[in-house]
Coordinates of N, CA and C in Angstrom, one line a residue:
X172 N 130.4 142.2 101.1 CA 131.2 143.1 100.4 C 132.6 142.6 100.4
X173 N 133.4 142.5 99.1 CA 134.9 142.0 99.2 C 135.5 143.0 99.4
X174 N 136.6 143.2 100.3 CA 137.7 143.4 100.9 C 138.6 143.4 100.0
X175 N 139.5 144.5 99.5 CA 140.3 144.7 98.6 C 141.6 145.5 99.4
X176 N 142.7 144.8 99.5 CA 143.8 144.9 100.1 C 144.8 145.6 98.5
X177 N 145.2 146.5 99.8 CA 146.4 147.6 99.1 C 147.7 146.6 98.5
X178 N 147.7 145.7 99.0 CA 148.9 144.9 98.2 C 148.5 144.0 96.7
X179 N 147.0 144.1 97.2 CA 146.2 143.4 95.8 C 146.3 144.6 94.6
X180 N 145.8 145.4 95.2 CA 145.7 146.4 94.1 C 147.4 147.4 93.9
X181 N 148.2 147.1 94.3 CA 149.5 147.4 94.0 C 150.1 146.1 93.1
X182 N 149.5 145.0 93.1 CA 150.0 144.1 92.4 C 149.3 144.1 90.9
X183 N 148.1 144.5 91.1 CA 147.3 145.0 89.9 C 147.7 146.6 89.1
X184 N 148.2 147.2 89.7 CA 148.9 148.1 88.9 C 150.3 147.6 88.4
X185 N 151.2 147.1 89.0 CA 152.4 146.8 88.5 C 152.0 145.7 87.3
X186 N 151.4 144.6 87.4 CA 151.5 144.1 86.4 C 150.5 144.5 84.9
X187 N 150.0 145.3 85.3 CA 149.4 146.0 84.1 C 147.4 145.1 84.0
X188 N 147.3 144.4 84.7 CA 145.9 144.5 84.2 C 145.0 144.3 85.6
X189 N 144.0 144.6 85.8 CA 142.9 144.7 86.9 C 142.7 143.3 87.3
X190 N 142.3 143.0 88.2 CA 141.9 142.4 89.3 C 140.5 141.9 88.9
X191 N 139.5 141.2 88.6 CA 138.5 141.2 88.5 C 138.0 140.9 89.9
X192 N 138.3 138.7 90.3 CA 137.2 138.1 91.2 C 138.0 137.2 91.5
X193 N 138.0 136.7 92.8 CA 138.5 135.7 93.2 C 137.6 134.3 92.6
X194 N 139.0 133.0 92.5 CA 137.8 131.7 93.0 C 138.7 131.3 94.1
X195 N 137.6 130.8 94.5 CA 137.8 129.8 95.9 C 138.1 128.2 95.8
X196 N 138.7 127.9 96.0 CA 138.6 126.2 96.6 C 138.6 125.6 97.3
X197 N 137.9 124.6 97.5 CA 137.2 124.2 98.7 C 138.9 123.4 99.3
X198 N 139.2 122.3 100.5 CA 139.7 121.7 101.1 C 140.5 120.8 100.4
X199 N 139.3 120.2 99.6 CA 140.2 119.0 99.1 C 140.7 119.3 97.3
X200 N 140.3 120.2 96.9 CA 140.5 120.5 95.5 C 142.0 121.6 95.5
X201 N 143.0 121.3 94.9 CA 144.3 122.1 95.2 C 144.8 122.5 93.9
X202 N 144.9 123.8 93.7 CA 145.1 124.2 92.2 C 146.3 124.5 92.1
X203 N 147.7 123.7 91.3 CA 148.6 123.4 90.8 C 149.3 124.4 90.0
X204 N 148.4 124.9 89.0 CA 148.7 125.4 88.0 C 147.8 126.3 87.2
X205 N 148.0 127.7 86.6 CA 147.3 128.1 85.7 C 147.6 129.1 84.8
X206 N 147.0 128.2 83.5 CA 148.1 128.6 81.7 C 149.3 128.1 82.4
X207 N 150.1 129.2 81.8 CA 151.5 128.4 82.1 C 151.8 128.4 83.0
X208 N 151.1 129.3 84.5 CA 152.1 129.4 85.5 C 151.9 128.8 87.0
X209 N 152.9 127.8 87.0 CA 152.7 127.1 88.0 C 153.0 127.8 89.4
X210 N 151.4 127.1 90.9 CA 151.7 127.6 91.7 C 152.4 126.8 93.1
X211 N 153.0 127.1 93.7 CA 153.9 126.3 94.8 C 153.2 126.6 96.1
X212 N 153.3 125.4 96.5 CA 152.2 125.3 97.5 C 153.9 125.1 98.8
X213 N 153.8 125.7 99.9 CA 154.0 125.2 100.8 C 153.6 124.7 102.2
X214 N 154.4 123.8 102.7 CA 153.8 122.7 104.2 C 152.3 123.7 104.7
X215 N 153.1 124.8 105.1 CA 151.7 125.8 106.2 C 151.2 126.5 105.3
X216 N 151.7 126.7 104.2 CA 150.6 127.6 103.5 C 150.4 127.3 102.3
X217 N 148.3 126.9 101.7 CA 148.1 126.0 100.7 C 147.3 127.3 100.4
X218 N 147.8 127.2 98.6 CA 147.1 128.3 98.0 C 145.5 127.7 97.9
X219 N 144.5 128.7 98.2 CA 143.1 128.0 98.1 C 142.0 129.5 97.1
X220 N 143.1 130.7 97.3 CA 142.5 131.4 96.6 C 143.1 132.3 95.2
X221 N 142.7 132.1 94.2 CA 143.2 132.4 92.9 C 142.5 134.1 92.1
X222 N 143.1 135.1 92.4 CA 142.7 136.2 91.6 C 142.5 136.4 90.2
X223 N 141.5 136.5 89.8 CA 141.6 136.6 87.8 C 140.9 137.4 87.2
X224 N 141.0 138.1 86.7 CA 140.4 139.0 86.0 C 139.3 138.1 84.4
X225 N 138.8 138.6 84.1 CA 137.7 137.9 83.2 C 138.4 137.5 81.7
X226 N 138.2 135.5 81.5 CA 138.8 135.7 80.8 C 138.8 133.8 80.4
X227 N 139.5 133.4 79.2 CA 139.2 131.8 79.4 C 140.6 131.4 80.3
X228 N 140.6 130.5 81.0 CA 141.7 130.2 82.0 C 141.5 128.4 81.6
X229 N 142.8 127.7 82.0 CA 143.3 126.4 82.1 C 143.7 126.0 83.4
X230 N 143.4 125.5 84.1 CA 143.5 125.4 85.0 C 143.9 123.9 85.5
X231 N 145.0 123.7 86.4 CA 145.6 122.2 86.7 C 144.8 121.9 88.2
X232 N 144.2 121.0 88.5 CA 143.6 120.6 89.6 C 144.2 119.7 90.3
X233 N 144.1 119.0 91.8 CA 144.5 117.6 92.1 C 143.2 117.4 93.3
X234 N 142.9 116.5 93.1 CA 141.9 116.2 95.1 C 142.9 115.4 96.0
X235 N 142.4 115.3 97.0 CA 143.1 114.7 97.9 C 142.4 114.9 98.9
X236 N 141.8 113.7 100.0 CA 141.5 113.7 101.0 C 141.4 112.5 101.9
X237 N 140.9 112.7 103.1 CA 141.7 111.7 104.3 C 140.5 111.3 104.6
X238 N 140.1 110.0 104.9 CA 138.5 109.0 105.5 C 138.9 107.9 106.5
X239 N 138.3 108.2 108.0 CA 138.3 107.2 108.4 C 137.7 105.9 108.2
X240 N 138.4 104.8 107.9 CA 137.8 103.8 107.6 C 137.4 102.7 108.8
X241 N 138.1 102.7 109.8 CA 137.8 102.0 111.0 C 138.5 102.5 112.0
X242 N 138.4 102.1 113.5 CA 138.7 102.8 114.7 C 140.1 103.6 114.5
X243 N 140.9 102.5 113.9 CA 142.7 103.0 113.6 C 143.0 103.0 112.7
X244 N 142.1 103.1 111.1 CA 142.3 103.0 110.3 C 141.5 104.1 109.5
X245 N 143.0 104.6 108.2 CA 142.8 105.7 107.5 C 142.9 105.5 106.2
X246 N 142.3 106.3 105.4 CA 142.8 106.2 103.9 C 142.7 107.9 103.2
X247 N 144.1 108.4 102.3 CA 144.6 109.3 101.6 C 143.5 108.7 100.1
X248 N 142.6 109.3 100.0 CA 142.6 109.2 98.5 C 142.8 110.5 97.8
X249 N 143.9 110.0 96.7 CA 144.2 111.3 96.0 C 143.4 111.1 93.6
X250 N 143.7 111.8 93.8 CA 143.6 112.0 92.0 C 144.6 112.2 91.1
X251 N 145.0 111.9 90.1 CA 145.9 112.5 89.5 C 145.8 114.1 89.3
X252 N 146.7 114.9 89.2 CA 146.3 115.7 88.6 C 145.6 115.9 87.4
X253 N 144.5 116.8 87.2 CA 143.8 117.0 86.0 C 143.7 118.6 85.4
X254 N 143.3 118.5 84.3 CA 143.2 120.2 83.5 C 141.8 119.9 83.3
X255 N 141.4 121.7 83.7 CA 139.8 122.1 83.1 C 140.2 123.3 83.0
X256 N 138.9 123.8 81.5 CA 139.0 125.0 81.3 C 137.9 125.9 81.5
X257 N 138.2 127.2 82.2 CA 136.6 127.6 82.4 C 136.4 129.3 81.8
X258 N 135.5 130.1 81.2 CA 135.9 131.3 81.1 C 134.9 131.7 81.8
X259 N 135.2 132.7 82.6 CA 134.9 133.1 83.7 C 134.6 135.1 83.4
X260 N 133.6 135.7 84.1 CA 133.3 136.8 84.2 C 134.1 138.2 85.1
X261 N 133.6 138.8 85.3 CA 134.2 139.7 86.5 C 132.9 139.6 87.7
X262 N 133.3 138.3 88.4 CA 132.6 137.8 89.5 C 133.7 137.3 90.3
X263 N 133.3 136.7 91.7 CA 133.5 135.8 92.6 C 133.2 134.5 92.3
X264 N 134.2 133.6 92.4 CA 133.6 131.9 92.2 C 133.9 131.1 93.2
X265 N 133.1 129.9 93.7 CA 133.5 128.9 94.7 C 133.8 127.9 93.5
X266 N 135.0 127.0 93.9 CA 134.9 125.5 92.8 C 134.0 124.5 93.6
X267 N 133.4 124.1 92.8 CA 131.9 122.8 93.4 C 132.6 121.5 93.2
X268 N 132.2 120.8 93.7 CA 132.1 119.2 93.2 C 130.8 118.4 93.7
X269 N 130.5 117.5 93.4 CA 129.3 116.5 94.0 C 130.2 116.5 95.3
X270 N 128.9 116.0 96.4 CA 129.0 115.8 97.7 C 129.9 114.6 97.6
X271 N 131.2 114.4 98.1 CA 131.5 113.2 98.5 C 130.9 112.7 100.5
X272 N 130.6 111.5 100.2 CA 129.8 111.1 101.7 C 131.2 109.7 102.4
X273 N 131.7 109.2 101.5 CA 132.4 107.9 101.9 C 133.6 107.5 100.8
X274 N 134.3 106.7 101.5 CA 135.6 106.3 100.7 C 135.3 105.6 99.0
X275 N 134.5 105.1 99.3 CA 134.1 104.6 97.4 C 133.9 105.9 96.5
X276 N 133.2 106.2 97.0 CA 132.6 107.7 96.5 C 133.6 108.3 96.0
X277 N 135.0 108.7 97.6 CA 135.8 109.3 96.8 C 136.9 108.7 95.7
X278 N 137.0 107.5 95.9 CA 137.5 106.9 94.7 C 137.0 107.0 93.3
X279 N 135.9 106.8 93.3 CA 135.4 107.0 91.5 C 135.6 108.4 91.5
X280 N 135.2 109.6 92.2 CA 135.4 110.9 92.6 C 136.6 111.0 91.5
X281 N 138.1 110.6 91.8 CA 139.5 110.5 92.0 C 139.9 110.2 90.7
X282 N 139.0 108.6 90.5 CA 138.9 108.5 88.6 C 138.8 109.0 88.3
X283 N 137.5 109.7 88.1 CA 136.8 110.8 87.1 C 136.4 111.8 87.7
X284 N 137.3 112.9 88.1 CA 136.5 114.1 88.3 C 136.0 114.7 87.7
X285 N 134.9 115.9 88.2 CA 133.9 116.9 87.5 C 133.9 118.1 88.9
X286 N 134.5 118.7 88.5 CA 134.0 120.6 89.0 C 133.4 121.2 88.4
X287 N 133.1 122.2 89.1 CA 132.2 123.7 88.4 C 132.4 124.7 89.0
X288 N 132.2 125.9 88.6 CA 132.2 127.0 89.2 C 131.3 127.7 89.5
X289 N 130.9 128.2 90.9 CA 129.7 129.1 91.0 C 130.0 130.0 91.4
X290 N 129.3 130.9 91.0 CA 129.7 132.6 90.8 C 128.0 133.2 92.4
X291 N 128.7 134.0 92.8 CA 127.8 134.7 93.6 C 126.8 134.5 93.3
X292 N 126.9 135.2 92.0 CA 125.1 135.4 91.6 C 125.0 134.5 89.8
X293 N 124.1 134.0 89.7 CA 124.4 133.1 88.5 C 124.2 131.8 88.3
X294 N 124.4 131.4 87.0 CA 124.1 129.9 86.5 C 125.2 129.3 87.2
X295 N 125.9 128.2 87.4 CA 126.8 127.4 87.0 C 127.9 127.8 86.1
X296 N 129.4 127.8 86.1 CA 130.0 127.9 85.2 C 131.1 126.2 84.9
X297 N 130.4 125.9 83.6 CA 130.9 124.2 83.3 C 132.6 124.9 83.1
X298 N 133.1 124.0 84.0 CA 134.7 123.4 83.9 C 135.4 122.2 83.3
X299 N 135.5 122.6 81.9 CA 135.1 121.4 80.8 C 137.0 120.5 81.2
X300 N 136.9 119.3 81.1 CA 138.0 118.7 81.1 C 138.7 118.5 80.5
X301 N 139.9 119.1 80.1 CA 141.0 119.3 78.7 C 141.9 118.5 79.0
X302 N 142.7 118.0 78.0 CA 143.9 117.2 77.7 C 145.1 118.1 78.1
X303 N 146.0 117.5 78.6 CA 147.3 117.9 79.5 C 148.1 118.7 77.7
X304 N 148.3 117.9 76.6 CA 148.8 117.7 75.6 C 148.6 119.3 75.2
X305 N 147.4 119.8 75.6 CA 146.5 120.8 74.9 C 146.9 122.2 75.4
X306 N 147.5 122.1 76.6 CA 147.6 122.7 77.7 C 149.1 123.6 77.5
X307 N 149.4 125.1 77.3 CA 150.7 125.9 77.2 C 152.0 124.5 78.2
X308 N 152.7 124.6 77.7 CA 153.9 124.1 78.4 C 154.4 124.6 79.5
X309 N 154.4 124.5 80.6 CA 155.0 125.3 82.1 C 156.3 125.9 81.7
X310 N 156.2 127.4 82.5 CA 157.8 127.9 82.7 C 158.2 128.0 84.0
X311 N 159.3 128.6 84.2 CA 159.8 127.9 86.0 C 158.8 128.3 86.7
X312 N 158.8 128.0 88.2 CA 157.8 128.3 89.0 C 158.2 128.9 89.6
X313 N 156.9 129.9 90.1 CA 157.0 131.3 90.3 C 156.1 131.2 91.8
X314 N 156.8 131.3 93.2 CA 156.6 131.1 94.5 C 155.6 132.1 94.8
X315 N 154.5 132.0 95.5 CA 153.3 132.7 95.4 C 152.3 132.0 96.9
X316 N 151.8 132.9 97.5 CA 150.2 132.4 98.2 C 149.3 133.2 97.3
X317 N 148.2 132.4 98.0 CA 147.1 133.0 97.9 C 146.7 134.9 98.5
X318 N 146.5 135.4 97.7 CA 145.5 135.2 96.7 C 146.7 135.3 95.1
X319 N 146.5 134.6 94.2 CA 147.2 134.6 93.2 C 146.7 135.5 92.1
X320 N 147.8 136.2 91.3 CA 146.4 136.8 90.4 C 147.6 136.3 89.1
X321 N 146.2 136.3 88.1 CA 146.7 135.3 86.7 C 146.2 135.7 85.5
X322 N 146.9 136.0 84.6 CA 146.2 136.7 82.9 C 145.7 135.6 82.5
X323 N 144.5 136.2 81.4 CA 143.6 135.0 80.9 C 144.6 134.4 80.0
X324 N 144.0 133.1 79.6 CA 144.5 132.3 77.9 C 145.2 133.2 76.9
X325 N 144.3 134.2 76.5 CA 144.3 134.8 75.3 C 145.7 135.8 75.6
X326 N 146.1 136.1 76.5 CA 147.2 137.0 77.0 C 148.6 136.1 77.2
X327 N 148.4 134.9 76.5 CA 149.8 134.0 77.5 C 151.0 134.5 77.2
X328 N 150.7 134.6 75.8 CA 152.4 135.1 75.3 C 153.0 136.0 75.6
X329 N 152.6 137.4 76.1 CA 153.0 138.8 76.5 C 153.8 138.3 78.0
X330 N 155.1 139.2 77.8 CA 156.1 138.8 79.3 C 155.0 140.1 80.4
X331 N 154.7 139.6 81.2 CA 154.7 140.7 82.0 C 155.5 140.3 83.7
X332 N 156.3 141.3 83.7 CA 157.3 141.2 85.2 C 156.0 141.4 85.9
X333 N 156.0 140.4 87.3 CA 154.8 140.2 88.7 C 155.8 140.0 89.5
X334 N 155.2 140.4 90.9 CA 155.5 140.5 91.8 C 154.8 139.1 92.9
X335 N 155.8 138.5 93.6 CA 155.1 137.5 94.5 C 155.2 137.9 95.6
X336 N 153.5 137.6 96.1 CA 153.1 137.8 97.2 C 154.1 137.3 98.3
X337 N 153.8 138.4 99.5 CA 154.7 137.9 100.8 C 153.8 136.2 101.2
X338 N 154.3 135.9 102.4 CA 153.7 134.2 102.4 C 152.4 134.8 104.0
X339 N 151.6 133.7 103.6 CA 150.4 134.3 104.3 C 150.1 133.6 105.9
X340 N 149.3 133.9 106.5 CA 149.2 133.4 108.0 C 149.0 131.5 107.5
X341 N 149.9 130.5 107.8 CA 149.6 129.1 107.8 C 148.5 128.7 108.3
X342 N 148.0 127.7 107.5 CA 146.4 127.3 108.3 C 146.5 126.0 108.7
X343 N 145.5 125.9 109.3 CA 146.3 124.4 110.7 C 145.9 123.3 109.8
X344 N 145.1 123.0 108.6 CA 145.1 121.5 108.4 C 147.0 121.2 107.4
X345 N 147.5 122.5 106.7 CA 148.4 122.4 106.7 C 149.1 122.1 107.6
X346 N 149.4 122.3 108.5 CA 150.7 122.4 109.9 C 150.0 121.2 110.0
X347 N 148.7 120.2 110.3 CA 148.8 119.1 110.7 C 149.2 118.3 109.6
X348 N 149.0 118.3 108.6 CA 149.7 117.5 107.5 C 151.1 117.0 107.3
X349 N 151.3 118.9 107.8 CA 153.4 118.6 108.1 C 153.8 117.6 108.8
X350 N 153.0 118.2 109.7 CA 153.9 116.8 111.6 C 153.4 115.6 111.5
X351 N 152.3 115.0 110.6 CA 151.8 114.1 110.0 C 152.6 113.3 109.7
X352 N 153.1 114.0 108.6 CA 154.0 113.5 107.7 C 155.5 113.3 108.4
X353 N 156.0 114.4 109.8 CA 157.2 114.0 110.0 C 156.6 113.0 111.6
X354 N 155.6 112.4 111.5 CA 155.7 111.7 112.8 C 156.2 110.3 112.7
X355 N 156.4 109.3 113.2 CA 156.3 107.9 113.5 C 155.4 107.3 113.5
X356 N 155.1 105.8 113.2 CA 153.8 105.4 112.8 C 153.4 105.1 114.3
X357 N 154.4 105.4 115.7 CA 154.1 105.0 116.9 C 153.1 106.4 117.1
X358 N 153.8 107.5 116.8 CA 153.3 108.7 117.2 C 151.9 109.4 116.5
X359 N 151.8 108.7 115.2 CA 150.7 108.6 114.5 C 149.3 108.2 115.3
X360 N 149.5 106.5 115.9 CA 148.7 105.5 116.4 C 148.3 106.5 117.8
X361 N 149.5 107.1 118.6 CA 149.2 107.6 119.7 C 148.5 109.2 119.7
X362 N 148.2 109.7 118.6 CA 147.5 110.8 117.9 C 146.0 110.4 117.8
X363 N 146.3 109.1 116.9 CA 144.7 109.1 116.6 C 143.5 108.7 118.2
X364 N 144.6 107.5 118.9 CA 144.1 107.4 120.1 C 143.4 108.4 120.5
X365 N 143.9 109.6 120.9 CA 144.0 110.6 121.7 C 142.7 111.4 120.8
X366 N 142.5 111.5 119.9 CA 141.2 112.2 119.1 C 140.4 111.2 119.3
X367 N 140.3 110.0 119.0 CA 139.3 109.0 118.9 C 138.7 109.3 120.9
X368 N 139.1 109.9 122.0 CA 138.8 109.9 123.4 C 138.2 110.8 123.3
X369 N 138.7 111.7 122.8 CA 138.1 113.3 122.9 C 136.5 113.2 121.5
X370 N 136.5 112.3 121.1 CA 134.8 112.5 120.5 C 133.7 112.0 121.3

């Protein structure tokens, strides 16, 4: 049973349209953008869940993820950002991808992505891959966590004033990404040591 929080549905009254279904995204799939409105991710808190009412959506994607490749050795493979479009029901969705198992894998992965969406109950929903070109033009960015909520395609042009969410409890692969990012490659090396003992 979903859990429907009083700030969700206060945010769904102010901006004038209902709430349908979340989607979900998994770890390494990070959603950027959608129609025009771009979402901002920050260090501790990565948007992973997107609110939308039923409707066709554009959606900006990126992957990104981390493989060990030997004892002290790592590899970031990322993707460019990409657009897919999906129209979606008044359901719940997880975004899918093929299993990645190893670093090649996620390289062609990276070239050429392919998502989908699966709904609770149901077929597959194909998340066709559209041209950037094709795609509404961004307006400023609008600071937001999860859960995001977003008007379909067909509604872009209408202003509607929203409200952004307060910022949400940080989740630790964030916070380790941060100190990650602000460590030393000494204090990197002396990290991985220290997990590589503890397996």
């Amino acid at each position: 049973m979903k859990k429907i929080s009083i700030f969700g549905i206060f945010i769904a009254l102010y901006s004038g349209f209902s709430v349908a279904g979340e989607v979900n995204f998994p770890e390494e799939l990070l959603p950027l953008q959608v129609n025009d409105r771009e979402i901002e991710h920050s260090f501790f808190n990565k948007v992973r869940t997107l609110d939308l009412s039923a409707g066709v959506y554009r959606i900006k994607v990126k992957y990104s993820d981390l493989f060990e490749l030997d004892y002290d050795e790592h590899e970031v493979v990322d993707s460019k950002p990409f657009w897919v479009e999906v129209s979606i029901t008044d359901d719940d969705y997880q975004v899918r991808l093929q299993p990645i198992d190893n670093v090649e894998q996620a390289r062609a992965f990276a070239k050429s992505p392919k998502i989908w969406l699966q709904p609770e109950k149901g077929s597959k929903v194909v998340a066709k891959q559209v041209n950037a070109q094709t795609v509404v033009a961004p307006v400023p960015v609008v600071r937001e966590s999860a859960p995001t909520p977003v008007k379909p395609s067909t509604q872009i042009k209408e202003k509607v004033e929203q409200v952004a969410p307060s910022a949400g409890k940080p989740d630790a692969v964030s916070m380790l990404e941060f100190w990650w990012q602000q460590a030393t490659p000494e204090q990197r090396a002396a990290f991985l040591t220290t997990i590589d003992a503890q397996r």
